[in-house]
Amino acid sequence: MINLCSVVPLLSLSHSFCSMAYFQCLFWNHLNQHVYPTINRSFKAKKTSIICANYISRKRCILNAKRSNNTEANNEKKERKVRILIAGGGVGGLVLALAAKQSGFEVKVFEKDLSAVRGEGRHRGPIQLLSSALGILVGIDKGVADQIMEAGCVTGNRVNGLADGLSGDWVSSHGACSAEKLSLTNKLLAVCRSRVMYLLLRLGCGVSSSSSSSSTIAFTTAVIVCRNISAPSSDDDDDDTLELEELMIGGGHLLAKYDLMAPASKAKLPVTIVISRMTLQEILLNAVGSHIVYNRSKVVGFSQDPHKVVVTLDDGRKFEGDILVGADGIWSEVRKTLFGSQEASYSGYTCYSGLAEHVPSYINTIGYRVFLGQNQYFVASDVGNGKMQWYAFHKEAPRSIDTLEDKKERLKELFGCWCNNVTTLIAATREDMILCRDIYDRDMIYSWGIGRVILLGEAAHPMQPNLGQGGCLAIEDCRQLILELQSIKKRGCDAITLYEISSALKRYEQARILRTKIVHVVTRVASKSLSGYKPFIYLWTLRLPVGFP
């Protein structure tokens, strides 16, 4: 680009050269003609010519500078960054914003109320971040991941699993049994009675890796549903293994203590932690930047055409971008606009949650336990700083809003005869620290977007929290979406950009839909199975067969 400030010296230099040429002309006239009047006339003519030449030269310089500016502006327009608009400033929205920012995209996040998002952590309790999610966060921004892991409480380095609610013991017919390494294939662990569906439930932390990426994904629960296929053969030597200290069947349910440390160490991934949602979102917000996150800005609608997508906020403001990502949770406005209104499904369970200032005697050996009972279960987890977070799920009619005044008394009625590990936590919790909410999910949909608009996290696949997978799946979504968008970071033609964007969004959807569908199915199966749990009915410890006889 030509700097106009440099044009004036150039013109002055040009003028000097012209003046020298002029005097050379005068000298030539004097030598050849010796006619001074002619020189006078010649001087006037030459002066006029030089002035005109100077003016033309200056105009040409200005025009060239303008052309150069226009060319660079056009190039900049052709190479501008892809603009990503994100509806929702929860965990999924902020992780996506951080990943997009680190990858060189232009990003804006719209959240209706950041204080409510962070305050919701008190309502929903800490979030569990499995090794897979932590590994992704390290890949996005190691500094941010280190802050999160430092602020969290490691539970994966201790024993975790399922126990009987009345006795408090790890369920077993005859004390502790010796550790067994079971080679679990990706084909079958349990068979549904329908004969048309095989259900694989791998407890613990399975590991898979993609040949197209150096990142390794570890996950705590995976399920594969196969319809109308023959039973797998037993000679499949899949190397996925799980360390189980106890394995038994209680009332038809698989119960176990399991280890999250060994698979994470084997895959060289961070160990599972739990962290306050408020703390997590504060760290993410600071990393993304408050100038990127628009508070009190709820997305209520959008429109799109072949060249752009425009979001409309509740205060009437409009913002233009290339992609809109709906990360606005189970009650997503973006999903509603895309696919119409859909009723949420009540799980049948109401969840009471509380935070107790209590340090149990088993704190150094047990990370979290799920205590099982008929039509109810109780989850207790160490969250660090001398506190225990617990969730009490009870099968009952929905309350819609938290109207129960004496929740603690209600919990004593429901869990009063359970083991001391449960009743002590309830007793140690203040009444004002106990909250209540109904658990909802939605049916899975098999298309998450249209055109330039796509869903992510609970907006795409809202599910029940009984596996602790919701936030982790949203983080996995973020990784996959950014990977697919890398190819369209800079494009020159709007038509090409639209094609590239819609193709990338479709690839993201296809890559994520099976895994999320699987986990979604398992959360519903687990919820229904828990209602049929019958304590005191135990079978002998069994080694599960790899295939069918």
Coordinates of C-alpha atoms in Angstrom, one line a residue, residues 24-305:
Q24 CA 18.6 22.8 -19.4
C25 CA 16.1 23.8 -22.1
L26 CA 16.7 27.5 -21.4
F27 CA 20.4 27.0 -21.8
W28 CA 19.9 25.1 -25.1
N29 CA 17.7 27.9 -26.5
H30 CA 20.3 30.5 -25.5
L31 CA 23.1 28.7 -27.3
N32 CA 21.2 28.0 -30.4
Q33 CA 18.9 31.0 -30.9
H34 CA 20.2 33.9 -28.7
V35 CA 16.7 35.3 -28.9
Y36 CA 15.7 36.5 -25.3
P37 CA 12.0 37.3 -26.1
T38 CA 11.6 33.7 -27.3
I39 CA 13.1 32.5 -24.0
N40 CA 10.5 34.6 -22.2
R41 CA 7.6 33.1 -24.1
S42 CA 9.3 29.7 -23.7
F43 CA 9.6 30.2 -20.0
K44 CA 5.8 30.9 -19.6
A45 CA 4.9 27.9 -21.8
K46 CA 7.3 25.6 -19.9
K47 CA 6.0 26.9 -16.6
T48 CA 2.5 26.1 -17.6
S49 CA 3.5 22.6 -18.8
I50 CA 5.3 21.9 -15.6
I51 CA 2.4 22.9 -13.4
C52 CA 0.1 20.7 -15.5
A53 CA 2.5 17.9 -15.4
N54 CA 2.8 18.2 -11.6
Y55 CA -1.0 18.3 -11.2
I56 CA -1.4 15.2 -13.4
S57 CA 1.4 13.4 -11.5
R58 CA -0.2 14.2 -8.1
K59 CA -3.6 13.0 -9.3
R60 CA -2.1 9.8 -10.6
C61 CA -0.4 9.1 -7.3
I62 CA -3.6 9.7 -5.4
L63 CA -5.5 7.4 -7.8
N64 CA -2.9 4.7 -7.5
A65 CA -3.0 5.0 -3.7
K66 CA -6.7 4.6 -3.7
R67 CA -6.5 1.7 -6.0
S68 CA -4.0 0.1 -3.7
N69 CA -6.2 0.7 -0.7
N70 CA -9.2 -0.8 -2.5
T71 CA -7.2 -3.8 -3.5
E72 CA -6.0 -4.4 0.0
A73 CA -9.5 -3.9 1.4
N74 CA -10.9 -6.4 -1.1
N75 CA -8.2 -8.9 -0.1
E76 CA -9.0 -8.3 3.5
K77 CA -12.7 -8.8 2.8
K78 CA -11.9 -12.0 1.0
E79 CA -9.7 -13.3 3.8
R80 CA -11.8 -12.1 6.8
K81 CA -12.2 -14.5 9.6
V82 CA -15.3 -16.7 9.9
R83 CA -17.7 -15.1 12.4
I84 CA -19.2 -17.5 15.0
L85 CA -22.2 -16.4 17.1
I86 CA -22.9 -18.5 20.2
A87 CA -26.3 -18.5 22.0
G88 CA -25.6 -19.4 25.6
G89 CA -22.8 -18.8 28.0
G90 CA -22.8 -22.1 29.9
V91 CA -20.0 -24.6 30.0
G92 CA -20.5 -25.7 26.3
G93 CA -20.8 -22.1 25.0
L94 CA -17.7 -20.8 26.9
V95 CA -15.5 -23.8 26.0
L96 CA -16.5 -23.4 22.3
A97 CA -15.8 -19.7 22.5
L98 CA -12.4 -20.4 24.0
A99 CA -11.6 -23.0 21.3
A100 CA -12.8 -20.7 18.5
K101 CA -10.8 -17.8 19.8
Q102 CA -7.6 -19.9 20.1
S103 CA -8.2 -21.2 16.5
G104 CA -8.4 -17.7 15.0
F105 CA -12.1 -17.3 14.6
E106 CA -14.1 -14.2 15.3
V107 CA -16.5 -15.1 18.1
K108 CA -19.3 -13.5 20.1
V109 CA -21.3 -15.2 23.0
F110 CA -24.8 -14.0 24.0
E111 CA -26.0 -15.0 27.5
K112 CA -29.3 -13.9 29.1
D113 CA -27.8 -13.6 32.6
L114 CA -24.3 -14.6 33.6
S115 CA -25.1 -14.3 37.3
A116 CA -27.9 -16.9 36.8
V117 CA -25.6 -19.2 34.8
R118 CA -23.0 -19.1 37.6
G119 CA -25.6 -19.2 40.3
E120 CA -27.1 -22.3 38.7
G121 CA -24.1 -24.1 39.9
R122 CA -25.5 -23.9 43.4
H123 CA -28.7 -25.5 42.1
R124 CA -27.1 -28.2 40.0
G125 CA -24.0 -28.8 42.1
P126 CA -20.4 -29.4 40.9
I127 CA -19.8 -30.8 37.5
Q128 CA -17.8 -34.0 36.9
L129 CA -15.0 -33.6 34.3
L130 CA -13.9 -37.0 33.0
S131 CA -10.5 -37.7 31.6
S132 CA -11.8 -37.2 28.0
A133 CA -13.1 -33.7 28.8
L134 CA -9.9 -32.7 30.6
G135 CA -7.8 -34.0 27.7
I136 CA -9.7 -31.8 25.3
L137 CA -9.4 -28.8 27.5
V138 CA -5.6 -29.3 27.7
G139 CA -5.6 -29.4 23.9
I140 CA -7.5 -26.2 23.6
D141 CA -5.6 -24.2 26.2
K142 CA -3.2 -25.9 28.7
G143 CA -3.0 -22.8 30.9
V144 CA -6.8 -22.8 31.4
A145 CA -6.9 -26.6 31.8
D146 CA -4.3 -26.3 34.6
Q147 CA -6.4 -23.7 36.4
I148 CA -9.4 -25.9 36.2
M149 CA -7.5 -29.0 37.5
E150 CA -6.0 -27.0 40.3
A151 CA -9.4 -25.6 41.3
G152 CA -11.1 -29.0 41.1
C153 CA -11.1 -32.0 43.4
V154 CA -9.6 -35.2 42.1
T155 CA -11.9 -38.2 42.6
G156 CA -10.5 -40.5 39.9
N157 CA -7.5 -41.5 42.1
R158 CA -9.8 -43.2 44.6
V159 CA -12.4 -46.0 44.6
N160 CA -15.7 -45.1 43.0
G161 CA -18.8 -47.1 42.4
L162 CA -22.2 -48.4 43.5
A163 CA -23.3 -49.5 47.0
D164 CA -26.4 -50.7 48.7
G165 CA -28.3 -47.8 50.3
L166 CA -29.5 -49.7 53.4
S167 CA -26.2 -51.4 54.4
G168 CA -23.8 -48.9 52.9
D169 CA -21.6 -51.8 51.7
W170 CA -20.3 -52.5 48.2
V171 CA -22.8 -55.0 47.1
S172 CA -21.5 -58.6 47.4
S173 CA -22.9 -61.9 48.6
H174 CA -19.8 -62.8 50.5
G175 CA -17.5 -59.9 51.4
A176 CA -14.8 -58.6 49.1
C177 CA -13.8 -60.8 46.2
S178 CA -10.5 -60.8 44.5
A179 CA -9.8 -58.4 41.7
E180 CA -10.4 -59.6 38.2
K181 CA -9.4 -58.1 34.9
L182 CA -12.3 -58.6 32.5
S183 CA -11.7 -58.1 28.8
L184 CA -14.9 -56.4 27.6
T185 CA -15.5 -56.3 23.9
N186 CA -17.3 -53.5 22.2
K187 CA -20.1 -56.0 21.2
L188 CA -22.1 -57.2 24.2
L189 CA -22.4 -57.1 28.0
A190 CA -26.2 -57.3 28.5
V191 CA -29.0 -58.3 26.3
C192 CA -32.4 -56.6 26.4
R193 CA -35.5 -58.9 26.5
S194 CA -36.8 -57.6 23.2
R195 CA -34.4 -59.9 21.2
V196 CA -33.9 -57.1 18.7
M197 CA -31.4 -55.0 20.7
Y198 CA -28.1 -55.7 22.2
L199 CA -26.9 -53.3 24.9
L200 CA -23.3 -52.9 25.8
L201 CA -22.5 -51.1 28.9
R202 CA -18.8 -50.6 29.7
L203 CA -18.3 -49.3 33.2
G204 CA -15.1 -47.5 33.9
C205 CA -13.0 -45.6 31.5
G206 CA -12.8 -47.0 28.0
V207 CA -10.2 -45.6 25.6
S208 CA -10.4 -45.1 21.8
S209 CA -8.2 -43.1 19.5
S210 CA -8.8 -41.7 16.0
S211 CA -6.3 -42.2 13.3
S212 CA -7.2 -38.7 11.9
S213 CA -6.2 -37.0 15.1
S214 CA -3.4 -37.3 17.7
S215 CA -5.9 -36.7 20.5
T216 CA -7.0 -39.7 22.5
I217 CA -10.5 -39.8 23.8
A218 CA -11.3 -41.6 27.1
F219 CA -14.8 -42.0 28.3
T220 CA -16.5 -43.3 31.4
T221 CA -19.5 -45.0 29.9
A222 CA -20.2 -46.2 26.4
V223 CA -23.0 -48.1 25.0
I224 CA -23.5 -49.6 21.6
V225 CA -27.0 -50.4 20.4
C226 CA -27.3 -52.9 17.5
R227 CA -30.6 -53.9 16.1
N228 CA -31.4 -57.2 14.3
I229 CA -27.9 -58.6 14.2
S230 CA -26.5 -61.9 15.2
A231 CA -24.7 -62.3 18.5
P232 CA -21.0 -61.5 18.5
S233 CA -18.5 -64.3 18.6
S234 CA -16.4 -64.8 21.6
D235 CA -13.1 -64.8 19.7
D236 CA -13.1 -61.0 19.3
D237 CA -9.9 -60.0 21.1
D238 CA -10.7 -56.3 21.7
D239 CA -8.1 -55.0 24.1
D240 CA -10.4 -52.6 26.1
T241 CA -10.2 -53.7 29.7
L242 CA -11.6 -52.6 33.0
E243 CA -10.3 -53.2 36.5
L244 CA -13.1 -54.4 38.7
E245 CA -12.6 -55.1 42.4
E246 CA -16.0 -56.6 42.8
L247 CA -18.5 -57.6 40.2
M248 CA -21.9 -59.0 41.0
I249 CA -25.6 -59.0 40.0
G250 CA -28.1 -57.5 42.4
G251 CA -31.7 -57.7 41.5
G252 CA -30.7 -58.1 37.8
H253 CA -28.3 -55.1 38.0
L254 CA -24.6 -54.9 37.4
L255 CA -22.9 -53.5 40.5
A256 CA -19.2 -52.8 40.9
K257 CA -16.4 -50.8 42.4
Y258 CA -14.3 -49.5 39.6
D259 CA -11.0 -47.7 39.0
L260 CA -10.7 -44.5 36.9
M261 CA -7.1 -44.0 37.6
A262 CA -5.5 -46.9 35.6
P263 CA -7.2 -46.2 32.2
A264 CA -6.4 -42.5 32.5
S265 CA -2.8 -43.2 33.3
K266 CA -2.5 -45.7 30.5
A267 CA -3.9 -43.1 28.0
K268 CA -1.7 -40.4 29.6
L269 CA -4.8 -38.3 30.3
P270 CA -5.6 -36.2 33.4
V271 CA -7.5 -38.0 36.1
T272 CA -11.3 -37.4 36.6
I273 CA -12.1 -34.4 38.8
V274 CA -15.2 -32.6 40.1
I275 CA -15.4 -28.8 40.2
S276 CA -17.9 -26.2 41.2
R277 CA -19.8 -25.0 38.1
M278 CA -19.5 -21.4 39.3
T279 CA -15.7 -21.7 39.6
L280 CA -15.4 -23.5 36.2
Q281 CA -17.4 -20.9 34.4
E282 CA -15.5 -18.0 36.1
I283 CA -12.2 -19.5 34.8
L284 CA -13.6 -19.9 31.3
L285 CA -15.2 -16.5 31.2
N286 CA -11.9 -14.8 32.2
A287 CA -10.1 -16.8 29.5
V288 CA -12.6 -16.0 26.8
G289 CA -12.7 -12.3 27.7
S290 CA -15.6 -10.2 28.9
H291 CA -15.5 -8.2 25.6
I292 CA -16.5 -11.4 23.8
V293 CA -19.4 -12.4 26.1
Y294 CA -22.5 -10.2 25.9
N295 CA -24.3 -10.3 29.2
R296 CA -28.1 -9.7 29.5
S297 CA -28.4 -10.6 25.8
K298 CA -30.8 -13.5 25.2
V299 CA -31.1 -14.8 21.7
V300 CA -34.8 -14.9 20.9
G301 CA -34.7 -15.5 17.1
F302 CA -32.6 -15.6 14.0
S303 CA -32.8 -15.4 10.3
Q304 CA -30.4 -16.7 7.6
D305 CA -29.7 -16.3 3.9

